[in-house]
Amino acid sequence: MSADTTVRLSRPSAAVARVTLCRPDVRNAFNDEVITALTQAFRALDADDTVRVVVLAAEGPAFCAGADLHWMRRMADYTRAQNLDDAAGLAEMLRSIAGCRKPTIARVQGDAYAGGVGLVAACDLAVAVDTAQFCLSEVKLGLVPATIGPYVVRAMGPRAAQRYTLTAERFDATTAQRTGLLHEVAPAEALDAAVQALVDALLAASPQALATGKRLLHEITGAPLDAALIARTVEFIADARASDDGREGVQAFLGKRRPRWQA
């Protein structure tokens, strides 16, 4: 990545990339620079065939407090056209995370508010420290969690999202796990081990199958259970069986050996 210090890109191992928010002094709140840096990072990782798993992390006590106050002050004077352009950038950032072909894990070491909840929801998997607090606080400011809304609803389900969007209540990590926003909750000293366990599980899987599985889940989530959906699932499994990884995986299983992606 460039000399930008708002987001750091590192490689803990050959197959794993980590994208870290580096603004702990403002609780990793994002502005247009952070949005651009995150978008560029996830696009680059999506195109890098050596990367198989991406971890989204943050420095300091908070994961992400949502929008930066200075950025919000600038937005107060924006025209509608400027607001549309600005919001489109935020939406594209979230899509670059959710649409990344590589599985993504949110390592949530502290509180996530507003857009920070959106970052967690946009990742495929999420692990948080047990002391983390969450809040969709937008309505208290006369705003709505619009661009993050599709990801929050998919992660938490419509009923939970409805409650916390409308009430702007804070909720803890246990509640976040119960609603589906989080997959794992761990004490601080066990957070990295919990993340690593998911990384290891993902690295044991076929890269092609993971990318296809993400597309499958995207297409079937919320889709009506009709003939068109059934036909699409038939196509998915037929194509997977004929793929390089599909053939290799079956041959490895029958031959009682490791597939090449585990070598």
PDB file of C-alpha atoms in Angstrom:
ATOM      1  CA  MET A   1       0.000   0.000   0.000  1.00  0.00           C
ATOM      2  CA  SER A   2       0.996   3.633  -0.237  1.00  0.00           C
ATOM      3  CA  ALA A   3       2.444   5.775   2.531  1.00  0.00           C
ATOM      4  CA  ASP A   4      -1.087   6.290   3.868  1.00  0.00           C
ATOM      5  CA  THR A   5      -0.992   5.670   7.630  1.00  0.00           C
ATOM      6  CA  THR A   6      -4.750   5.403   8.186  1.00  0.00           C
ATOM      7  CA  VAL A   7      -4.804   1.767   7.082  1.00  0.00           C
ATOM      8  CA  ARG A   8      -1.927  -0.719   7.243  1.00  0.00           C
ATOM      9  CA  LEU A   9      -1.665  -3.810   5.057  1.00  0.00           C
ATOM     10  CA  SER A  10       0.502  -6.671   6.332  1.00  0.00           C
ATOM     11  CA  ARG A  11       1.052 -10.383   5.660  1.00  0.00           C
ATOM     12  CA  PRO A  12       1.194 -12.485   8.872  1.00  0.00           C
ATOM     13  CA  SER A  13       1.836 -15.481   6.626  1.00  0.00           C
ATOM     14  CA  ALA A  14       2.145 -16.207   2.923  1.00  0.00           C
ATOM     15  CA  ALA A  15      -1.566 -16.928   2.483  1.00  0.00           C
ATOM     16  CA  VAL A  16      -3.039 -14.508   5.042  1.00  0.00           C
ATOM     17  CA  ALA A  17      -3.351 -10.726   4.744  1.00  0.00           C
ATOM     18  CA  ARG A  18      -4.276  -8.334   7.536  1.00  0.00           C
ATOM     19  CA  VAL A  19      -5.859  -4.920   6.978  1.00  0.00           C
ATOM     20  CA  THR A  20      -5.536  -2.788  10.113  1.00  0.00           C
ATOM     21  CA  LEU A  21      -7.264   0.482  10.933  1.00  0.00           C
ATOM     22  CA  CYS A  22      -4.550   2.756  12.368  1.00  0.00           C
ATOM     23  CA  ARG A  23      -6.333   5.758  13.878  1.00  0.00           C
ATOM     24  CA  PRO A  24      -6.593   4.806  17.560  1.00  0.00           C
ATOM     25  CA  ASP A  25      -6.553   8.454  18.660  1.00  0.00           C
ATOM     26  CA  VAL A  26     -10.008   8.923  17.069  1.00  0.00           C
ATOM     27  CA  ARG A  27     -11.225   5.394  17.877  1.00  0.00           C
ATOM     28  CA  ASN A  28     -10.531   4.352  14.273  1.00  0.00           C
ATOM     29  CA  ALA A  29     -13.361   6.513  12.971  1.00  0.00           C
ATOM     30  CA  PHE A  30     -13.352   6.672   9.206  1.00  0.00           C
ATOM     31  CA  ASN A  31     -13.249   9.605   6.818  1.00  0.00           C
ATOM     32  CA  ASP A  32     -12.836   9.840   3.073  1.00  0.00           C
ATOM     33  CA  GLU A  33      -9.137   8.918   3.313  1.00  0.00           C
ATOM     34  CA  VAL A  34      -9.881   5.761   5.318  1.00  0.00           C
ATOM     35  CA  ILE A  35     -12.717   4.831   2.973  1.00  0.00           C
ATOM     36  CA  THR A  36     -10.430   5.156  -0.046  1.00  0.00           C
ATOM     37  CA  ALA A  37      -7.610   3.228   1.647  1.00  0.00           C
ATOM     38  CA  LEU A  38      -9.896   0.347   2.689  1.00  0.00           C
ATOM     39  CA  THR A  39     -11.441   0.135  -0.761  1.00  0.00           C
ATOM     40  CA  GLN A  40      -8.035   0.022  -2.430  1.00  0.00           C
ATOM     41  CA  ALA A  41      -6.730  -2.551   0.039  1.00  0.00           C
ATOM     42  CA  PHE A  42      -9.597  -4.994  -0.421  1.00  0.00           C
ATOM     43  CA  ARG A  43      -9.594  -4.601  -4.191  1.00  0.00           C
ATOM     44  CA  ALA A  44      -5.874  -5.360  -4.273  1.00  0.00           C
ATOM     45  CA  LEU A  45      -6.256  -8.395  -2.021  1.00  0.00           C
ATOM     46  CA  ASP A  46      -9.172  -9.662  -4.069  1.00  0.00           C
ATOM     47  CA  ALA A  47      -6.926  -9.648  -7.140  1.00  0.00           C
ATOM     48  CA  ASP A  48      -3.925 -11.229  -5.383  1.00  0.00           C
ATOM     49  CA  ASP A  49      -4.015 -14.993  -5.972  1.00  0.00           C
ATOM     50  CA  THR A  50      -1.493 -15.618  -3.194  1.00  0.00           C
ATOM     51  CA  VAL A  51      -3.951 -14.335  -0.585  1.00  0.00           C
ATOM     52  CA  ARG A  52      -6.448 -16.888   0.711  1.00  0.00           C
ATOM     53  CA  VAL A  53      -7.786 -15.219   3.890  1.00  0.00           C
ATOM     54  CA  VAL A  54      -8.131 -11.555   4.896  1.00  0.00           C
ATOM     55  CA  VAL A  55      -8.366 -10.354   8.504  1.00  0.00           C
ATOM     56  CA  LEU A  56      -9.776  -6.890   9.220  1.00  0.00           C
ATOM     57  CA  ALA A  57      -8.357  -5.555  12.479  1.00  0.00           C
ATOM     58  CA  ALA A  58      -7.799  -2.282  14.335  1.00  0.00           C
ATOM     59  CA  GLU A  59      -5.362  -0.656  16.736  1.00  0.00           C
ATOM     60  CA  GLY A  60      -6.201   0.785  20.139  1.00  0.00           C
ATOM     61  CA  PRO A  61      -9.130   0.255  22.512  1.00  0.00           C
ATOM     62  CA  ALA A  62     -11.918   0.668  19.923  1.00  0.00           C
ATOM     63  CA  PHE A  63     -12.512  -1.237  16.693  1.00  0.00           C
ATOM     64  CA  CYS A  64     -14.314   1.588  14.872  1.00  0.00           C
ATOM     65  CA  ALA A  65     -16.488   4.456  16.129  1.00  0.00           C
ATOM     66  CA  GLY A  66     -18.132   5.108  12.754  1.00  0.00           C
ATOM     67  CA  ALA A  67     -17.751   8.468  11.041  1.00  0.00           C
ATOM     68  CA  ASP A  68     -14.978  10.895  11.980  1.00  0.00           C
ATOM     69  CA  LEU A  69     -16.272  14.103  13.568  1.00  0.00           C
ATOM     70  CA  HIS A  70     -14.256  16.389  11.282  1.00  0.00           C
ATOM     71  CA  TRP A  71     -15.624  14.512   8.276  1.00  0.00           C
ATOM     72  CA  MET A  72     -19.162  14.907   9.635  1.00  0.00           C
ATOM     73  CA  ARG A  73     -18.641  18.650  10.041  1.00  0.00           C
ATOM     74  CA  ARG A  74     -17.652  18.923   6.383  1.00  0.00           C
ATOM     75  CA  MET A  75     -20.672  16.870   5.345  1.00  0.00           C
ATOM     76  CA  ALA A  76     -22.992  19.289   7.139  1.00  0.00           C
ATOM     77  CA  ASP A  77     -22.435  21.812   4.341  1.00  0.00           C
ATOM     78  CA  TYR A  78     -22.595  19.356   1.446  1.00  0.00           C
ATOM     79  CA  THR A  79     -25.155  19.696  -1.301  1.00  0.00           C
ATOM     80  CA  ARG A  80     -27.350  16.697  -2.073  1.00  0.00           C
ATOM     81  CA  ALA A  81     -25.134  15.864  -5.053  1.00  0.00           C
ATOM     82  CA  GLN A  82     -22.044  15.955  -2.849  1.00  0.00           C
ATOM     83  CA  ASN A  83     -23.752  13.764  -0.261  1.00  0.00           C
ATOM     84  CA  LEU A  84     -24.679  11.266  -2.964  1.00  0.00           C
ATOM     85  CA  ASP A  85     -21.071  11.066  -4.150  1.00  0.00           C
ATOM     86  CA  ASP A  86     -19.775  10.784  -0.605  1.00  0.00           C
ATOM     87  CA  ALA A  87     -22.236   8.050   0.380  1.00  0.00           C
ATOM     88  CA  ALA A  88     -21.464   6.162  -2.836  1.00  0.00           C
ATOM     89  CA  GLY A  89     -17.828   5.961  -1.765  1.00  0.00           C
ATOM     90  CA  LEU A  90     -18.812   4.498   1.585  1.00  0.00           C
ATOM     91  CA  ALA A  91     -21.121   2.012  -0.096  1.00  0.00           C
ATOM     92  CA  GLU A  92     -18.355   0.950  -2.481  1.00  0.00           C
ATOM     93  CA  MET A  93     -15.969   0.422   0.431  1.00  0.00           C
ATOM     94  CA  LEU A  94     -18.449  -1.936   2.106  1.00  0.00           C
ATOM     95  CA  ARG A  95     -19.038  -3.748  -1.169  1.00  0.00           C
ATOM     96  CA  SER A  96     -15.297  -4.201  -1.682  1.00  0.00           C
ATOM     97  CA  ILE A  97     -15.167  -6.005   1.669  1.00  0.00           C
ATOM     98  CA  ALA A  98     -18.320  -8.073   1.274  1.00  0.00           C
ATOM     99  CA  GLY A  99     -17.601  -8.818  -2.375  1.00  0.00           C
ATOM    100  CA  CYS A 100     -14.005  -9.896  -1.837  1.00  0.00           C
ATOM    101  CA  ARG A 101     -13.598 -13.400  -3.259  1.00  0.00           C
ATOM    102  CA  LYS A 102     -11.379 -14.325  -0.313  1.00  0.00           C
ATOM    103  CA  PRO A 103     -13.044 -15.125   3.039  1.00  0.00           C
ATOM    104  CA  THR A 104     -12.809 -12.204   5.444  1.00  0.00           C
ATOM    105  CA  ILE A 105     -12.656 -12.199   9.250  1.00  0.00           C
ATOM    106  CA  ALA A 106     -13.348  -9.187  11.481  1.00  0.00           C
ATOM    107  CA  ARG A 107     -11.063  -9.206  14.526  1.00  0.00           C
ATOM    108  CA  VAL A 108     -13.039  -6.924  16.832  1.00  0.00           C
ATOM    109  CA  GLN A 109     -10.811  -5.978  19.776  1.00  0.00           C
ATOM    110  CA  GLY A 110     -13.078  -3.181  21.056  1.00  0.00           C
ATOM    111  CA  ASP A 111     -16.286  -1.212  20.566  1.00  0.00           C
ATOM    112  CA  ALA A 112     -17.918  -0.863  17.160  1.00  0.00           C
ATOM    113  CA  TYR A 113     -20.452   1.900  16.607  1.00  0.00           C
ATOM    114  CA  ALA A 114     -22.530   2.979  13.590  1.00  0.00           C
ATOM    115  CA  GLY A 115     -20.422   2.416  10.480  1.00  0.00           C
ATOM    116  CA  GLY A 116     -18.102   0.270  12.582  1.00  0.00           C
ATOM    117  CA  VAL A 117     -20.948  -2.218  12.957  1.00  0.00           C
ATOM    118  CA  GLY A 118     -21.218  -2.137   9.180  1.00  0.00           C
ATOM    119  CA  LEU A 119     -17.566  -3.127   8.842  1.00  0.00           C
ATOM    120  CA  VAL A 120     -18.140  -6.114  11.117  1.00  0.00           C
ATOM    121  CA  ALA A 121     -21.289  -7.122   9.252  1.00  0.00           C
ATOM    122  CA  ALA A 122     -19.614  -6.838   5.847  1.00  0.00           C
ATOM    123  CA  CYS A 123     -17.038  -9.475   6.799  1.00  0.00           C
ATOM    124  CA  ASP A 124     -17.844 -13.158   6.356  1.00  0.00           C
ATOM    125  CA  LEU A 125     -16.862 -14.088   9.901  1.00  0.00           C
ATOM    126  CA  ALA A 126     -16.512 -12.006  13.048  1.00  0.00           C
ATOM    127  CA  VAL A 127     -14.775 -12.611  16.364  1.00  0.00           C
ATOM    128  CA  ALA A 128     -14.929 -10.071  19.187  1.00  0.00           C
ATOM    129  CA  VAL A 129     -13.492  -9.559  22.619  1.00  0.00           C
ATOM    130  CA  ASP A 130     -16.117 -10.207  25.296  1.00  0.00           C
ATOM    131  CA  THR A 131     -16.021  -6.603  26.541  1.00  0.00           C
ATOM    132  CA  ALA A 132     -16.897  -5.056  23.163  1.00  0.00           C
ATOM    133  CA  GLN A 133     -20.009  -2.899  22.896  1.00  0.00           C
ATOM    134  CA  PHE A 134     -22.017  -2.280  19.732  1.00  0.00           C
ATOM    135  CA  CYS A 135     -24.465   0.416  18.708  1.00  0.00           C
ATOM    136  CA  LEU A 136     -26.354   1.532  15.610  1.00  0.00           C
ATOM    137  CA  SER A 137     -26.445   5.098  16.848  1.00  0.00           C
ATOM    138  CA  GLU A 138     -27.429   6.964  13.676  1.00  0.00           C
ATOM    139  CA  VAL A 139     -31.026   7.854  14.583  1.00  0.00           C
ATOM    140  CA  LYS A 140     -29.791   9.827  17.603  1.00  0.00           C
ATOM    141  CA  LEU A 141     -28.123  12.172  15.115  1.00  0.00           C
ATOM    142  CA  GLY A 142     -31.108  12.384  12.805  1.00  0.00           C
ATOM    143  CA  LEU A 143     -29.484   9.941  10.399  1.00  0.00           C
ATOM    144  CA  VAL A 144     -30.100   6.331   9.356  1.00  0.00           C
ATOM    145  CA  PRO A 145     -27.721   3.366   8.894  1.00  0.00           C
ATOM    146  CA  ALA A 146     -28.437   3.275   5.191  1.00  0.00           C
ATOM    147  CA  THR A 147     -25.321   2.068   3.361  1.00  0.00           C
ATOM    148  CA  ILE A 148     -24.511  -0.435   6.111  1.00  0.00           C
ATOM    149  CA  GLY A 149     -28.155  -1.545   6.322  1.00  0.00           C
ATOM    150  CA  PRO A 150     -28.047  -4.438   3.826  1.00  0.00           C
ATOM    151  CA  TYR A 151     -25.052  -5.987   5.574  1.00  0.00           C
ATOM    152  CA  VAL A 152     -26.454  -5.476   9.075  1.00  0.00           C
ATOM    153  CA  VAL A 153     -29.794  -7.064   8.140  1.00  0.00           C
ATOM    154  CA  ARG A 154     -28.052 -10.035   6.531  1.00  0.00           C
ATOM    155  CA  ALA A 155     -25.862 -10.511   9.593  1.00  0.00           C
ATOM    156  CA  MET A 156     -28.382  -9.885  12.404  1.00  0.00           C
ATOM    157  CA  GLY A 157     -31.655 -10.722  10.732  1.00  0.00           C
ATOM    158  CA  PRO A 158     -34.498  -8.233  10.191  1.00  0.00           C
ATOM    159  CA  ARG A 159     -36.021  -8.330  13.671  1.00  0.00           C
ATOM    160  CA  ALA A 160     -32.819  -7.693  15.605  1.00  0.00           C
ATOM    161  CA  ALA A 161     -31.733  -5.081  13.070  1.00  0.00           C
ATOM    162  CA  GLN A 162     -35.120  -3.404  13.413  1.00  0.00           C
ATOM    163  CA  ARG A 163     -34.797  -3.102  17.169  1.00  0.00           C
ATOM    164  CA  TYR A 164     -31.254  -1.764  17.295  1.00  0.00           C
ATOM    165  CA  THR A 165     -31.688   0.518  14.285  1.00  0.00           C
ATOM    166  CA  LEU A 166     -34.760   2.172  15.772  1.00  0.00           C
ATOM    167  CA  THR A 167     -33.759   2.294  19.445  1.00  0.00           C
ATOM    168  CA  ALA A 168     -30.032   2.995  19.010  1.00  0.00           C
ATOM    169  CA  GLU A 169     -29.483   0.931  22.159  1.00  0.00           C
ATOM    170  CA  ARG A 170     -26.025  -0.302  22.969  1.00  0.00           C
ATOM    171  CA  PHE A 171     -25.686  -4.067  23.075  1.00  0.00           C
ATOM    172  CA  ASP A 172     -22.897  -6.287  24.304  1.00  0.00           C
ATOM    173  CA  ALA A 173     -20.850  -8.990  22.603  1.00  0.00           C
ATOM    174  CA  THR A 174     -23.066 -11.778  23.934  1.00  0.00           C
ATOM    175  CA  THR A 175     -26.118 -10.145  22.352  1.00  0.00           C
ATOM    176  CA  ALA A 176     -24.170  -9.521  19.145  1.00  0.00           C
ATOM    177  CA  GLN A 177     -23.322 -13.214  18.980  1.00  0.00           C
ATOM    178  CA  ARG A 178     -26.890 -14.261  19.745  1.00  0.00           C
ATOM    179  CA  THR A 179     -28.252 -12.102  16.917  1.00  0.00           C
ATOM    180  CA  GLY A 180     -25.661 -13.382  14.434  1.00  0.00           C
ATOM    181  CA  LEU A 181     -23.469 -10.288  14.094  1.00  0.00           C
ATOM    182  CA  LEU A 182     -20.629 -12.212  15.752  1.00  0.00           C
ATOM    183  CA  HIS A 183     -19.624 -15.842  15.359  1.00  0.00           C
ATOM    184  CA  GLU A 184     -17.272 -16.067  18.337  1.00  0.00           C
ATOM    185  CA  VAL A 185     -16.735 -14.132  21.561  1.00  0.00           C
ATOM    186  CA  ALA A 186     -13.505 -14.505  23.514  1.00  0.00           C
ATOM    187  CA  PRO A 187     -11.657 -12.883  26.407  1.00  0.00           C
ATOM    188  CA  ALA A 188      -8.909 -10.498  25.288  1.00  0.00           C
ATOM    189  CA  GLU A 189      -6.129 -12.981  25.922  1.00  0.00           C
ATOM    190  CA  ALA A 190      -7.841 -15.596  23.711  1.00  0.00           C
ATOM    191  CA  LEU A 191      -8.949 -13.305  20.865  1.00  0.00           C
ATOM    192  CA  ASP A 192      -6.045 -14.044  18.543  1.00  0.00           C
ATOM    193  CA  ALA A 193      -6.326 -17.786  19.132  1.00  0.00           C
ATOM    194  CA  ALA A 194     -10.021 -17.649  18.209  1.00  0.00           C
ATOM    195  CA  VAL A 195      -9.220 -15.736  15.016  1.00  0.00           C
ATOM    196  CA  GLN A 196      -6.406 -18.138  14.170  1.00  0.00           C
ATOM    197  CA  ALA A 197      -8.702 -21.140  14.574  1.00  0.00           C
ATOM    198  CA  LEU A 198     -10.968 -19.693  11.878  1.00  0.00           C
ATOM    199  CA  VAL A 199      -7.989 -18.850   9.669  1.00  0.00           C
ATOM    200  CA  ASP A 200      -6.756 -22.439   9.950  1.00  0.00           C
ATOM    201  CA  ALA A 201     -10.190 -23.816   9.075  1.00  0.00           C
ATOM    202  CA  LEU A 202     -10.394 -21.587   6.002  1.00  0.00           C
ATOM    203  CA  LEU A 203      -6.882 -22.493   4.850  1.00  0.00           C
ATOM    204  CA  ALA A 204      -7.869 -26.165   4.969  1.00  0.00           C
ATOM    205  CA  ALA A 205     -10.605 -25.513   2.397  1.00  0.00           C
ATOM    206  CA  SER A 206     -10.333 -25.189  -1.374  1.00  0.00           C
ATOM    207  CA  PRO A 207      -9.735 -21.571  -2.466  1.00  0.00           C
ATOM    208  CA  GLN A 208     -11.959 -22.098  -5.503  1.00  0.00           C
ATOM    209  CA  ALA A 209     -14.721 -23.624  -3.396  1.00  0.00           C
ATOM    210  CA  LEU A 210     -14.583 -20.774  -0.887  1.00  0.00           C
ATOM    211  CA  ALA A 211     -14.950 -18.171  -3.635  1.00  0.00           C
ATOM    212  CA  THR A 212     -17.797 -20.123  -5.237  1.00  0.00           C
ATOM    213  CA  GLY A 213     -19.418 -20.721  -1.864  1.00  0.00           C
ATOM    214  CA  LYS A 214     -19.477 -16.973  -1.211  1.00  0.00           C
ATOM    215  CA  ARG A 215     -21.202 -16.400  -4.542  1.00  0.00           C
ATOM    216  CA  LEU A 216     -23.670 -19.183  -3.780  1.00  0.00           C
ATOM    217  CA  LEU A 217     -24.596 -17.719  -0.399  1.00  0.00           C
ATOM    218  CA  HIS A 218     -24.995 -14.261  -1.921  1.00  0.00           C
ATOM    219  CA  GLU A 219     -27.377 -15.548  -4.583  1.00  0.00           C
ATOM    220  CA  ILE A 220     -29.529 -17.793  -2.387  1.00  0.00           C
ATOM    221  CA  THR A 221     -29.866 -15.506   0.652  1.00  0.00           C
ATOM    222  CA  GLY A 222     -33.414 -14.176   0.607  1.00  0.00           C
ATOM    223  CA  ALA A 223     -34.174 -15.726  -2.783  1.00  0.00           C
ATOM    224  CA  PRO A 224     -37.549 -17.445  -3.231  1.00  0.00           C
ATOM    225  CA  LEU A 225     -37.390 -21.232  -3.090  1.00  0.00           C
ATOM    226  CA  ASP A 226     -38.590 -21.712  -6.645  1.00  0.00           C
ATOM    227  CA  ALA A 227     -37.560 -23.653  -9.749  1.00  0.00           C
ATOM    228  CA  ALA A 228     -35.091 -20.971 -10.801  1.00  0.00           C
ATOM    229  CA  LEU A 229     -33.248 -21.167  -7.468  1.00  0.00           C
ATOM    230  CA  ILE A 230     -33.144 -24.962  -7.557  1.00  0.00           C
ATOM    231  CA  ALA A 231     -31.788 -24.859 -11.116  1.00  0.00           C
ATOM    232  CA  ARG A 232     -29.116 -22.369 -10.047  1.00  0.00           C
ATOM    233  CA  THR A 233     -27.959 -24.624  -7.196  1.00  0.00           C
ATOM    234  CA  VAL A 234     -27.732 -27.519  -9.661  1.00  0.00           C
ATOM    235  CA  GLU A 235     -25.451 -25.385 -11.830  1.00  0.00           C
ATOM    236  CA  PHE A 236     -23.294 -24.497  -8.846  1.00  0.00           C
ATOM    237  CA  ILE A 237     -22.614 -28.082  -7.811  1.00  0.00           C
ATOM    238  CA  ALA A 238     -22.141 -29.286 -11.413  1.00  0.00           C
ATOM    239  CA  ASP A 239     -19.563 -26.552 -12.043  1.00  0.00           C
ATOM    240  CA  ALA A 240     -17.846 -27.266  -8.711  1.00  0.00           C
ATOM    241  CA  ARG A 241     -17.520 -30.959  -9.547  1.00  0.00           C
ATOM    242  CA  ALA A 242     -15.909 -30.101 -12.881  1.00  0.00           C
ATOM    243  CA  SER A 243     -13.564 -27.451 -11.451  1.00  0.00           C
ATOM    244  CA  ASP A 244      -9.848 -28.066 -10.893  1.00  0.00           C
ATOM    245  CA  ASP A 245     -10.229 -27.943  -7.119  1.00  0.00           C
ATOM    246  CA  GLY A 246     -13.345 -30.116  -7.242  1.00  0.00           C
ATOM    247  CA  ARG A 247     -11.538 -32.845  -9.161  1.00  0.00           C
ATOM    248  CA  GLU A 248      -8.440 -32.530  -6.984  1.00  0.00           C
ATOM    249  CA  GLY A 249     -10.439 -32.639  -3.749  1.00  0.00           C
ATOM    250  CA  VAL A 250     -12.366 -35.775  -4.685  1.00  0.00           C
ATOM    251  CA  GLN A 251      -9.235 -37.526  -5.981  1.00  0.00           C
ATOM    252  CA  ALA A 252      -7.362 -36.611  -2.793  1.00  0.00           C
ATOM    253  CA  PHE A 253     -10.211 -37.921  -0.628  1.00  0.00           C
ATOM    254  CA  LEU A 254     -10.401 -41.197  -2.542  1.00  0.00           C
ATOM    255  CA  GLY A 255      -6.616 -41.522  -2.547  1.00  0.00           C
ATOM    256  CA  LYS A 256      -6.416 -40.786   1.188  1.00  0.00           C
ATOM    257  CA  ARG A 257      -4.005 -37.906   0.715  1.00  0.00           C
ATOM    258  CA  ARG A 258      -3.996 -34.180   1.313  1.00  0.00           C
ATOM    259  CA  PRO A 259      -5.323 -31.957  -1.515  1.00  0.00           C
ATOM    260  CA  ARG A 260      -2.743 -29.626  -3.023  1.00  0.00           C
ATOM    261  CA  TRP A 261      -4.062 -26.540  -1.176  1.00  0.00           C
ATOM    262  CA  GLN A 262      -3.185 -28.220   2.151  1.00  0.00           C
ATOM    263  CA  ALA A 263       0.294 -29.283   1.075  1.00  0.00           C
TER     264      ALA A 263
END
